[in-house]
PDB file of C-alpha atoms and ligand atoms in Angstrom:
ATOM      1  CA  MET S 851      -1.626   8.322 -13.130  1.00 86.00           C
ATOM      2  CA  LEU S 852       0.134   4.932 -12.904  1.00 96.00           C
ATOM      3  CA  ASP S 853       0.115   2.328 -15.628  1.00 97.00           C
ATOM      4  CA  PHE S 854       1.421  -1.181 -15.794  1.00 98.00           C
ATOM      5  CA  LYS S 855       2.323  -1.979 -19.390  1.00 98.00           C
ATOM      6  CA  GLU S 856       2.826  -5.710 -19.861  1.00 98.00           C
ATOM      7  CA  VAL S 857       4.962  -5.869 -16.731  1.00 98.00           C
ATOM      8  CA  SER S 858       6.816  -9.163 -16.338  1.00 97.00           C
ATOM      9  CA  PHE S 859       9.261 -10.012 -13.605  1.00 97.00           C
ATOM     10  CA  SER S 860      11.028 -13.102 -12.338  1.00 95.00           C
ATOM     11  CA  TYR S 861      13.365 -13.698  -9.425  1.00 94.00           C
ATOM     12  CA  ASP S 862      16.628 -15.552 -10.010  1.00 85.00           C
ATOM     13  CA  SER S 863      15.005 -18.742  -8.698  1.00 78.00           C
ATOM     14  CA  LYS S 864      12.661 -18.738 -11.734  1.00 79.00           C
ATOM     15  CA  ASN S 865       9.905 -20.699 -10.006  1.00 87.00           C
ATOM     16  CA  PHE S 866       7.683 -17.628 -10.017  1.00 94.00           C
ATOM     17  CA  GLN S 867       6.901 -15.261 -12.841  1.00 95.00           C
ATOM     18  CA  LEU S 868       4.886 -12.072 -12.900  1.00 97.00           C
ATOM     19  CA  GLU S 869       3.260 -12.376 -16.301  1.00 96.00           C
ATOM     20  CA  LYS S 870       2.517  -9.401 -18.498  1.00 97.00           C
ATOM     21  CA  VAL S 871       0.454  -7.386 -16.062  1.00 98.00           C
ATOM     22  CA  THR S 872      -1.355  -4.523 -17.749  1.00 98.00           C
ATOM     23  CA  ALA S 873      -3.523  -2.206 -15.664  1.00 98.00           C
ATOM     24  CA  HIS S 874      -4.326   1.431 -15.088  1.00 97.00           C
ATOM     25  CA  ILE S 875      -4.265   2.863 -11.581  1.00 97.00           C
ATOM     26  CA  PRO S 876      -6.560   5.885 -11.463  1.00 95.00           C
ATOM     27  CA  LYS S 877      -5.445   9.113  -9.840  1.00 97.00           C
ATOM     28  CA  GLY S 878      -6.939  10.008  -6.469  1.00 97.00           C
ATOM     29  CA  GLN S 879      -8.389   6.553  -5.898  1.00 98.00           C
ATOM     30  CA  VAL S 880      -7.731   3.629  -3.587  1.00 98.00           C
ATOM     31  CA  THR S 881      -6.613   0.536  -5.485  1.00 98.00           C
ATOM     32  CA  THR S 882      -6.227  -2.753  -3.638  1.00 98.00           C
ATOM     33  CA  ILE S 883      -4.153  -5.716  -4.816  1.00 98.00           C
ATOM     34  CA  LEU S 884      -5.672  -9.049  -3.755  1.00 98.00           C
ATOM     35  CA  GLY S 885      -4.829 -12.711  -4.258  1.00 98.00           C
ATOM     36  CA  PRO S 886      -3.700 -15.792  -2.353  1.00 97.00           C
ATOM     37  CA  ASN S 887      -0.282 -16.139  -0.728  1.00 96.00           C
ATOM     38  CA  GLY S 888       2.458 -16.286  -3.321  1.00 96.00           C
ATOM     39  CA  SER S 889       0.272 -14.938  -6.147  1.00 98.00           C
ATOM     40  CA  GLY S 890       2.624 -11.983  -6.694  1.00 97.00           C
ATOM     41  CA  LYS S 891       0.951  -9.115  -4.809  1.00 98.00           C
ATOM     42  CA  SER S 892       4.127  -7.869  -3.122  1.00 97.00           C
ATOM     43  CA  THR S 893       6.173  -8.498  -6.258  1.00 97.00           C
ATOM     44  CA  LEU S 894       3.759  -6.329  -8.248  1.00 98.00           C
ATOM     45  CA  LEU S 895       3.771  -3.575  -5.624  1.00 98.00           C
ATOM     46  CA  LYS S 896       7.577  -3.628  -5.603  1.00 97.00           C
ATOM     47  CA  THR S 897       7.688  -2.953  -9.333  1.00 97.00           C
ATOM     48  CA  VAL S 898       5.789   0.309  -8.657  1.00 97.00           C
ATOM     49  CA  ALA S 899       8.080   1.119  -5.727  1.00 97.00           C
ATOM     50  CA  LYS S 900      11.128   0.659  -7.976  1.00 96.00           C
ATOM     51  CA  ALA S 901      12.415  -1.961  -5.543  1.00 95.00           C
ATOM     52  CA  HIS S 902      13.034  -4.048  -8.659  1.00 95.00           C
ATOM     53  CA  LEU S 903      12.700  -3.285 -12.325  1.00 95.00           C
ATOM     54  CA  PRO S 904      10.466  -5.310 -14.652  1.00 96.00           C
ATOM     55  CA  THR S 905      12.314  -7.875 -16.750  1.00 95.00           C
ATOM     56  CA  GLU S 906       9.958  -6.883 -19.550  1.00 96.00           C
ATOM     57  CA  GLY S 907       7.413  -4.115 -19.919  1.00 98.00           C
ATOM     58  CA  ALA S 908       7.293  -0.913 -17.901  1.00 98.00           C
ATOM     59  CA  VAL S 909       5.562   0.939 -15.103  1.00 98.00           C
ATOM     60  CA  LEU S 910       4.578   4.413 -16.226  1.00 98.00           C
ATOM     61  CA  LEU S 911       4.031   7.390 -13.971  1.00 97.00           C
ATOM     62  CA  ARG S 912       2.151  10.147 -15.796  1.00 94.00           C
ATOM     63  CA  GLY S 913       3.185   8.467 -19.021  1.00 94.00           C
ATOM     64  CA  GLU S 914       6.893   8.215 -18.196  1.00 96.00           C
ATOM     65  CA  ASP S 915       8.791   5.012 -17.504  1.00 97.00           C
ATOM     66  CA  ILE S 916       9.749   5.058 -13.797  1.00 97.00           C
ATOM     67  CA  ALA S 917      12.943   3.139 -14.659  1.00 97.00           C
ATOM     68  CA  THR S 918      14.401   6.339 -16.089  1.00 96.00           C
ATOM     69  CA  CYS S 919      13.343   8.560 -13.172  1.00 95.00           C
ATOM     70  CA  PRO S 920      16.246   9.391 -10.814  1.00 95.00           C
ATOM     71  CA  MET S 921      15.733   7.860  -7.356  1.00 94.00           C
ATOM     72  CA  LYS S 922      15.587  11.128  -5.424  1.00 93.00           C
ATOM     73  CA  GLN S 923      12.994  12.550  -7.775  1.00 95.00           C
ATOM     74  CA  PHE S 924      11.053   9.293  -7.678  1.00 97.00           C
ATOM     75  CA  ALA S 925      10.984   9.413  -3.861  1.00 97.00           C
ATOM     76  CA  ARG S 926       9.212  12.771  -4.077  1.00 97.00           C
ATOM     77  CA  ARG S 927       6.433  11.127  -6.073  1.00 97.00           C
ATOM     78  CA  VAL S 928       5.994   7.675  -4.608  1.00 98.00           C
ATOM     79  CA  ALA S 929       6.265   6.631  -0.946  1.00 98.00           C
ATOM     80  CA  VAL S 930       6.055   3.044   0.224  1.00 97.00           C
ATOM     81  CA  VAL S 931       5.345   1.274   3.492  1.00 97.00           C
ATOM     82  CA  TYR S 932       6.589  -2.303   3.316  1.00 95.00           C
ATOM     83  CA  GLN S 933       5.209  -5.187   5.312  1.00 90.00           C
ATOM     84  CA  GLN S 934       8.235  -5.635   7.547  1.00 86.00           C
ATOM     85  CA  ASN S 935       9.908  -2.559   8.954  1.00 89.00           C
ATOM     86  CA  GLU S 936      12.766  -2.370  11.435  1.00 89.00           C
ATOM     87  CA  ALA S 937      13.414   0.901  13.218  1.00 88.00           C
ATOM     88  CA  PRO S 938      16.961   1.626  14.388  1.00 86.00           C
ATOM     89  CA  SER S 939      17.045   0.988  18.147  1.00 85.00           C
ATOM     90  CA  ASP S 940      16.267   3.934  20.433  1.00 92.00           C
ATOM     91  CA  ILE S 941      15.209   6.234  17.597  1.00 96.00           C
ATOM     92  CA  THR S 942      12.372   8.621  18.487  1.00 97.00           C
ATOM     93  CA  VAL S 943       9.142   8.939  16.513  1.00 97.00           C
ATOM     94  CA  GLU S 944      10.031  12.424  15.291  1.00 97.00           C
ATOM     95  CA  HIS S 945      13.523  11.400  14.212  1.00 96.00           C
ATOM     96  CA  LEU S 946      12.286   8.388  12.262  1.00 97.00           C
ATOM     97  CA  VAL S 947       9.548  10.396  10.558  1.00 98.00           C
ATOM     98  CA  SER S 948      12.133  13.045   9.579  1.00 96.00           C
ATOM     99  CA  TYR S 949      13.808  10.389   7.379  1.00 96.00           C
ATOM    100  CA  GLY S 950      10.902  11.023   5.028  1.00 96.00           C
ATOM    101  CA  ARG S 951      12.564  14.340   4.191  1.00 96.00           C
ATOM    102  CA  ILE S 952      15.780  12.790   2.838  1.00 94.00           C
ATOM    103  CA  PRO S 953      14.606  13.077  -0.798  1.00 94.00           C
ATOM    104  CA  TYR S 954      14.415  16.867  -0.304  1.00 94.00           C
ATOM    105  CA  GLN S 955      17.658  17.412   1.542  1.00 89.00           C
ATOM    106  CA  GLU S 956      20.853  18.684   0.179  1.00 84.00           C
ATOM    107  CA  ARG S 957      24.246  17.857   1.535  1.00 77.00           C
ATOM    108  CA  PHE S 958      25.530  19.812   4.526  1.00 71.00           C
ATOM    109  CA  ARG S 959      22.198  21.447   5.206  1.00 79.00           C
ATOM    110  CA  GLY S 960      19.917  20.752   8.138  1.00 84.00           C
ATOM    111  CA  MET S 961      16.140  20.583   8.198  1.00 89.00           C
ATOM    112  CA  THR S 962      14.455  23.561   6.565  1.00 91.00           C
ATOM    113  CA  CYS S 963      11.169  25.115   7.728  1.00 93.00           C
ATOM    114  CA  GLU S 964       9.471  23.193   4.941  1.00 95.00           C
ATOM    115  CA  ASP S 965      10.967  19.923   6.211  1.00 96.00           C
ATOM    116  CA  GLU S 966       9.793  20.671   9.735  1.00 96.00           C
ATOM    117  CA  GLU S 967       6.319  21.584   8.550  1.00 97.00           C
ATOM    118  CA  ALA S 968       6.073  18.325   6.616  1.00 97.00           C
ATOM    119  CA  VAL S 969       7.099  16.304   9.690  1.00 98.00           C
ATOM    120  CA  ASP S 970       4.629  18.211  11.897  1.00 98.00           C
ATOM    121  CA  TRP S 971       1.870  17.627   9.377  1.00 97.00           C
ATOM    122  CA  ALA S 972       2.659  13.900   9.093  1.00 97.00           C
ATOM    123  CA  LEU S 973       2.667  13.530  12.900  1.00 97.00           C
ATOM    124  CA  SER S 974      -0.563  15.473  13.182  1.00 96.00           C
ATOM    125  CA  VAL S 975      -2.601  13.552  10.590  1.00 95.00           C
ATOM    126  CA  THR S 976      -1.464  10.228  12.020  1.00 95.00           C
ATOM    127  CA  GLY S 977      -2.350  11.377  15.569  1.00 95.00           C
ATOM    128  CA  LEU S 978       1.223  10.960  16.808  1.00 96.00           C
ATOM    129  CA  GLU S 979       1.961  14.482  18.048  1.00 96.00           C
ATOM    130  CA  GLY S 980       1.795  13.335  21.651  1.00 97.00           C
ATOM    131  CA  LYS S 981       4.319  10.565  20.948  1.00 97.00           C
ATOM    132  CA  ARG S 982       6.791  12.752  19.089  1.00 97.00           C
ATOM    133  CA  HIS S 983       9.636  12.256  21.568  1.00 97.00           C
ATOM    134  CA  HIS S 984       8.866   8.647  22.444  1.00 97.00           C
ATOM    135  CA  PRO S 985      11.190   5.881  21.292  1.00 96.00           C
ATOM    136  CA  VAL S 986       9.589   3.834  18.512  1.00 96.00           C
ATOM    137  CA  TYR S 987      10.230   0.528  20.294  1.00 94.00           C
ATOM    138  CA  ALA S 988       7.994   1.642  23.184  1.00 93.00           C
ATOM    139  CA  LEU S 989       4.897   2.073  21.001  1.00 94.00           C
ATOM    140  CA  SER S 990       2.029  -0.372  20.459  1.00 91.00           C
ATOM    141  CA  GLY S 991       1.816  -2.240  17.132  1.00 89.00           C
ATOM    142  CA  GLY S 992      -0.922   0.071  15.864  1.00 90.00           C
ATOM    143  CA  GLU S 993       1.041   3.201  16.742  1.00 93.00           C
ATOM    144  CA  ARG S 994       4.212   1.814  15.226  1.00 93.00           C
ATOM    145  CA  GLN S 995       2.438   1.166  11.944  1.00 93.00           C
ATOM    146  CA  ARG S 996       1.260   4.780  12.027  1.00 94.00           C
ATOM    147  CA  VAL S 997       4.864   5.932  12.431  1.00 96.00           C
ATOM    148  CA  TRP S 998       5.846   4.171   9.192  1.00 96.00           C
ATOM    149  CA  ILE S 999       2.889   5.779   7.476  1.00 96.00           C
ATOM    150  CA  ALA S1000       3.893   9.161   8.920  1.00 97.00           C
ATOM    151  CA  LEU S1001       7.407   8.663   7.516  1.00 97.00           C
ATOM    152  CA  ALA S1002       5.905   7.985   4.088  1.00 97.00           C
ATOM    153  CA  LEU S1003       3.595  11.025   4.424  1.00 97.00           C
ATOM    154  CA  ALA S1004       6.512  13.289   5.344  1.00 97.00           C
ATOM    155  CA  GLN S1005       7.802  12.501   1.844  1.00 97.00           C
ATOM    156  CA  LYS S1006       4.828  14.538   0.579  1.00 97.00           C
ATOM    157  CA  THR S1007       4.225  12.340  -2.439  1.00 98.00           C
ATOM    158  CA  PRO S1008       1.013  12.153  -4.456  1.00 97.00           C
ATOM    159  CA  ILE S1009       1.182   8.334  -4.375  1.00 98.00           C
ATOM    160  CA  LEU S1010       1.300   6.055  -1.322  1.00 98.00           C
ATOM    161  CA  LEU S1011       1.974   2.312  -1.540  1.00 98.00           C
ATOM    162  CA  LEU S1012       1.274  -0.031   1.384  1.00 98.00           C
ATOM    163  CA  ASP S1013       1.932  -3.761   1.632  1.00 97.00           C
ATOM    164  CA  GLU S1014      -0.535  -5.424   4.023  1.00 96.00           C
ATOM    165  CA  PRO S1015      -0.647  -2.469   6.414  1.00 95.00           C
ATOM    166  CA  THR S1016      -3.063  -4.214   8.783  1.00 93.00           C
ATOM    167  CA  THR S1017      -1.065  -7.413   9.334  1.00 88.00           C
ATOM    168  CA  TYR S1018      -0.422  -8.180  13.019  1.00 84.00           C
ATOM    169  CA  LEU S1019      -2.905  -5.534  14.195  1.00 90.00           C
ATOM    170  CA  ASP S1020      -6.003  -6.370  16.192  1.00 91.00           C
ATOM    171  CA  LEU S1021      -9.412  -5.567  14.714  1.00 94.00           C
ATOM    172  CA  TYR S1022      -9.701  -2.132  16.274  1.00 93.00           C
ATOM    173  CA  TYR S1023      -6.335  -0.992  14.919  1.00 92.00           C
ATOM    174  CA  GLN S1024      -6.994  -2.600  11.528  1.00 94.00           C
ATOM    175  CA  TYR S1025     -10.084  -0.473  10.965  1.00 96.00           C
ATOM    176  CA  ASP S1026      -8.465   2.537  12.614  1.00 93.00           C
ATOM    177  CA  LEU S1027      -5.617   2.318  10.110  1.00 93.00           C
ATOM    178  CA  LEU S1028      -7.886   1.745   7.112  1.00 97.00           C
ATOM    179  CA  ASP S1029      -9.995   4.747   8.173  1.00 97.00           C
ATOM    180  CA  LEU S1030      -6.809   6.806   8.318  1.00 95.00           C
ATOM    181  CA  ILE S1031      -5.778   5.671   4.827  1.00 97.00           C
ATOM    182  CA  GLN S1032      -9.258   6.461   3.529  1.00 98.00           C
ATOM    183  CA  SER S1033      -9.240   9.924   5.076  1.00 97.00           C
ATOM    184  CA  LEU S1034      -5.816  10.667   3.535  1.00 96.00           C
ATOM    185  CA  ASN S1035      -7.278   9.689   0.190  1.00 98.00           C
ATOM    186  CA  VAL S1036     -10.421  11.783   0.633  1.00 98.00           C
ATOM    187  CA  GLN S1037      -8.914  14.863   2.284  1.00 96.00           C
ATOM    188  CA  TYR S1038      -5.624  15.155   0.433  1.00 95.00           C
ATOM    189  CA  GLY S1039      -6.436  13.350  -2.815  1.00 96.00           C
ATOM    190  CA  LEU S1040      -3.644  10.855  -2.180  1.00 98.00           C
ATOM    191  CA  THR S1041      -3.550   8.005  -4.691  1.00 98.00           C
ATOM    192  CA  VAL S1042      -3.311   4.805  -2.654  1.00 98.00           C
ATOM    193  CA  VAL S1043      -2.202   1.381  -3.865  1.00 98.00           C
ATOM    194  CA  MET S1044      -2.248  -1.259  -1.165  1.00 98.00           C
ATOM    195  CA  VAL S1045      -2.129  -4.993  -0.678  1.00 98.00           C
ATOM    196  CA  LEU S1046      -4.831  -6.465   1.574  1.00 97.00           C
ATOM    197  CA  HIS S1047      -5.761 -10.003   2.554  1.00 95.00           C
ATOM    198  CA  ASP S1048      -9.265  -9.439   3.811  1.00 96.00           C
ATOM    199  CA  LEU S1049     -11.895  -9.353   1.059  1.00 98.00           C
ATOM    200  CA  ASN S1050     -14.402  -7.504   3.238  1.00 98.00           C
ATOM    201  CA  GLN S1051     -11.890  -4.778   3.964  1.00 98.00           C
ATOM    202  CA  ALA S1052     -11.184  -4.618   0.233  1.00 98.00           C
ATOM    203  CA  PHE S1053     -14.928  -4.247  -0.456  1.00 98.00           C
ATOM    204  CA  ARG S1054     -15.215  -1.412   2.031  1.00 97.00           C
ATOM    205  CA  TYR S1055     -12.088   0.583   1.326  1.00 98.00           C
ATOM    206  CA  SER S1056     -11.299   0.181  -2.390  1.00 98.00           C
ATOM    207  CA  ASP S1057     -12.450   2.003  -5.486  1.00 98.00           C
ATOM    208  CA  THR S1058     -10.713  -0.598  -7.634  1.00 98.00           C
ATOM    209  CA  VAL S1059      -9.249  -4.042  -6.967  1.00 98.00           C
ATOM    210  CA  LEU S1060      -6.575  -5.923  -8.886  1.00 98.00           C
ATOM    211  CA  VAL S1061      -6.895  -9.662  -8.350  1.00 98.00           C
ATOM    212  CA  MET S1062      -3.754 -11.765  -8.802  1.00 98.00           C
ATOM    213  CA  LYS S1063      -3.489 -15.503  -9.364  1.00 98.00           C
ATOM    214  CA  GLU S1064      -0.165 -17.282  -9.985  1.00 97.00           C
ATOM    215  CA  GLY S1065       1.545 -14.126 -11.205  1.00 97.00           C
ATOM    216  CA  ARG S1066      -1.247 -13.110 -13.543  1.00 98.00           C
ATOM    217  CA  LEU S1067      -3.799 -10.332 -13.192  1.00 98.00           C
ATOM    218  CA  VAL S1068      -7.173 -12.076 -13.466  1.00 98.00           C
ATOM    219  CA  ALA S1069      -9.594  -9.283 -12.547  1.00 98.00           C
ATOM    220  CA  ASN S1070      -9.494  -5.518 -12.412  1.00 98.00           C
ATOM    221  CA  GLY S1071     -12.382  -3.219 -11.551  1.00 97.00           C
ATOM    222  CA  PRO S1072     -14.715  -2.011  -8.799  1.00 98.00           C
ATOM    223  CA  PRO S1073     -14.774  -4.626  -6.003  1.00 98.00           C
ATOM    224  CA  GLU S1074     -18.423  -5.593  -6.526  1.00 97.00           C
ATOM    225  CA  ARG S1075     -17.710  -6.352 -10.168  1.00 97.00           C
ATOM    226  CA  ALA S1076     -14.289  -7.990  -9.781  1.00 98.00           C
ATOM    227  CA  LEU S1077     -15.092 -10.053  -6.676  1.00 98.00           C
ATOM    228  CA  THR S1078     -17.873 -12.298  -7.878  1.00 98.00           C
ATOM    229  CA  GLU S1079     -18.561 -15.650  -6.235  1.00 97.00           C
ATOM    230  CA  GLU S1080     -17.141 -17.425  -9.314  1.00 97.00           C
ATOM    231  CA  ARG S1081     -13.960 -15.358  -9.288  1.00 98.00           C
ATOM    232  CA  ILE S1082     -13.406 -15.863  -5.562  1.00 97.00           C
ATOM    233  CA  TYR S1083     -13.804 -19.624  -6.021  1.00 97.00           C
ATOM    234  CA  ASP S1084     -11.446 -19.633  -8.984  1.00 97.00           C
ATOM    235  CA  VAL S1085      -8.757 -17.638  -7.194  1.00 98.00           C
ATOM    236  CA  TYR S1086      -9.024 -18.802  -3.564  1.00 96.00           C
ATOM    237  CA  GLY S1087     -10.726 -22.194  -4.016  1.00 95.00           C
ATOM    238  CA  ILE S1088     -13.418 -21.358  -1.465  1.00 95.00           C
ATOM    239  CA  GLN S1089     -17.156 -21.118  -1.996  1.00 96.00           C
ATOM    240  CA  MET S1090     -18.195 -17.748  -0.690  1.00 96.00           C
ATOM    241  CA  THR S1091     -21.448 -15.885  -0.989  1.00 97.00           C
ATOM    242  CA  VAL S1092     -21.285 -12.214  -1.968  1.00 98.00           C
ATOM    243  CA  ARG S1093     -24.069  -9.981  -0.698  1.00 97.00           C
ATOM    244  CA  TYR S1094     -25.139  -6.411  -0.372  1.00 98.00           C
ATOM    245  CA  GLU S1095     -26.982  -4.938   2.549  1.00 97.00           C
ATOM    246  CA  GLU S1096     -27.871  -1.303   3.000  1.00 96.00           C
ATOM    247  CA  ALA S1097     -26.357  -1.026   6.467  1.00 95.00           C
ATOM    248  CA  ILE S1098     -23.191  -2.966   5.613  1.00 95.00           C
ATOM    249  CA  GLY S1099     -22.442  -2.509   1.927  1.00 96.00           C
ATOM    250  CA  TRP S1100     -20.901  -5.385  -0.066  1.00 98.00           C
ATOM    251  CA  TYR S1101     -19.541  -8.299   1.931  1.00 98.00           C
ATOM    252  CA  THR S1102     -18.659 -11.943   1.564  1.00 97.00           C
ATOM    253  CA  VAL S1103     -18.764 -14.976   3.864  1.00 97.00           C
ATOM    254  CA  PRO S1104     -17.880 -18.638   3.255  1.00 95.00           C
ATOM    255  CA  LEU S1105     -20.803 -20.982   2.626  1.00 92.00           C
ATOM    256  CA  LYS S1106     -21.528 -23.666   5.171  1.00 87.00           C
ATOM    257  CA  GLY S1107     -20.217 -27.049   4.096  1.00 72.00           C
ATOM    258  CA  ARG S1108     -18.084 -25.480   1.375  1.00 65.00           C
TER     259      ARG S1108
HETATM  260  P1  LIG U1745       2.342 -12.447  -2.265  1.00 69.17           P
HETATM  261  O1  LIG U1745       2.740 -11.080  -1.820  1.00 69.17           O
HETATM  262  O2  LIG U1745       1.162 -12.465  -3.164  1.00 69.17           O
HETATM  263  O3  LIG U1745       2.159 -13.390  -1.121  1.00 69.17           O
HETATM  264  P2  LIG U1745       4.984 -12.473  -3.423  1.00 69.17           P
HETATM  265  O4  LIG U1745       4.911 -11.449  -4.491  1.00 69.17           O
HETATM  266  O5  LIG U1745       5.684 -12.099  -2.169  1.00 69.17           O
HETATM  267  O6  LIG U1745       3.534 -13.055  -3.135  1.00 69.17           O
HETATM  268  O7  LIG U1745       5.730 -13.759  -3.981  1.00 69.17           O
HETATM  269  C1  LIG U1745       5.412 -14.381  -5.196  1.00 69.17           C
HETATM  270  C2  LIG U1745       6.368 -15.545  -5.404  1.00 69.17           C
HETATM  271  O8  LIG U1745       7.690 -15.087  -5.542  1.00 69.17           O
HETATM  272  C3  LIG U1745       6.368 -16.532  -4.241  1.00 69.17           C
HETATM  273  O9  LIG U1745       6.451 -17.819  -4.793  1.00 69.17           O
HETATM  274  C4  LIG U1745       7.629 -16.188  -3.491  1.00 69.17           C
HETATM  275  O10 LIG U1745       8.159 -17.321  -2.857  1.00 69.17           O
HETATM  276  C5  LIG U1745       8.539 -15.684  -4.581  1.00 69.17           C
HETATM  277  N1  LIG U1745       9.466 -14.659  -4.066  1.00 69.17           N
HETATM  278  C6  LIG U1745       9.124 -13.546  -3.390  1.00 69.17           C
HETATM  279  N2  LIG U1745      10.220 -12.810  -3.089  1.00 69.17           N
HETATM  280  C7  LIG U1745      11.281 -13.503  -3.585  1.00 69.17           C
HETATM  281  C8  LIG U1745      12.706 -13.263  -3.605  1.00 69.17           C
HETATM  282  N3  LIG U1745      13.224 -12.170  -3.062  1.00 69.17           N
HETATM  283  N4  LIG U1745      13.479 -14.196  -4.203  1.00 69.17           N
HETATM  284  C9  LIG U1745      12.951 -15.293  -4.785  1.00 69.17           C
HETATM  285  N5  LIG U1745      11.632 -15.573  -4.809  1.00 69.17           N
HETATM  286  C10 LIG U1745      10.802 -14.702  -4.219  1.00 69.17           C
HETATM  287 MG1  LIG U1746       3.087 -10.263   0.052  1.00 69.17          MG
END
């Protein structure tokens, strides 16, 4: 579905370089980008979101370079939830989520039935129907994050990108949100590409992980194959043990006296 072909990127400052990332993102799966702070996770995700274009190489969507895809058309295929989101003050949940329909709207025409259905669906799957008329600023952190996901869902794209969707949420809301993302993947076949920090959450919720280190992709595969003890030490500099237990699945914890 999505392919990185030797994608390189550098900011004007030049002290960071995304270096020739090549990877395939399978359709209908959950792919998680991992790596320490500053390793290039968000930069990589932004190349798929078309927030910046690769300086070399290309991101392909169904074989076509996304650089040549018009923005409106692209927004019907790929939706993104960034890490930091600011809602306009006083806006209601429903109004903000309706922004997801902009890629479908034509000038001088209001919301169509299809637009309204998409907004209703997005509010329903994110459990926000009851908050429809509430102002976004009055919601809890967990609910607010759901609103941004609902906005992305209203775009009705086959691909959803999320940058650290669980940041700032307490444990309950972290797992609540990851369960929601998983159910969207399972029920609607949504292809998910997200950035996570927590290796145990990556183990539980990913089909594939992409591990970044200093702008390079150093591992790519199912979490239990990509996240070995050696790899975790190499990338994060921490000695962790990786285990499997029937009731838990794969998990990792730091060794004592590491
Ligand atoms: P991660 O998401 O893995 O923490 P990022 O992709 O955000 O890392 O950043 C990778 C590197 O690029 C970091 O060194 C960061 O300081 C730098 N960087 C990120 N965004 C910008 C920007 N807009 N301008 C210049 N440098 C940036
Ligand atoms: Mg980041």
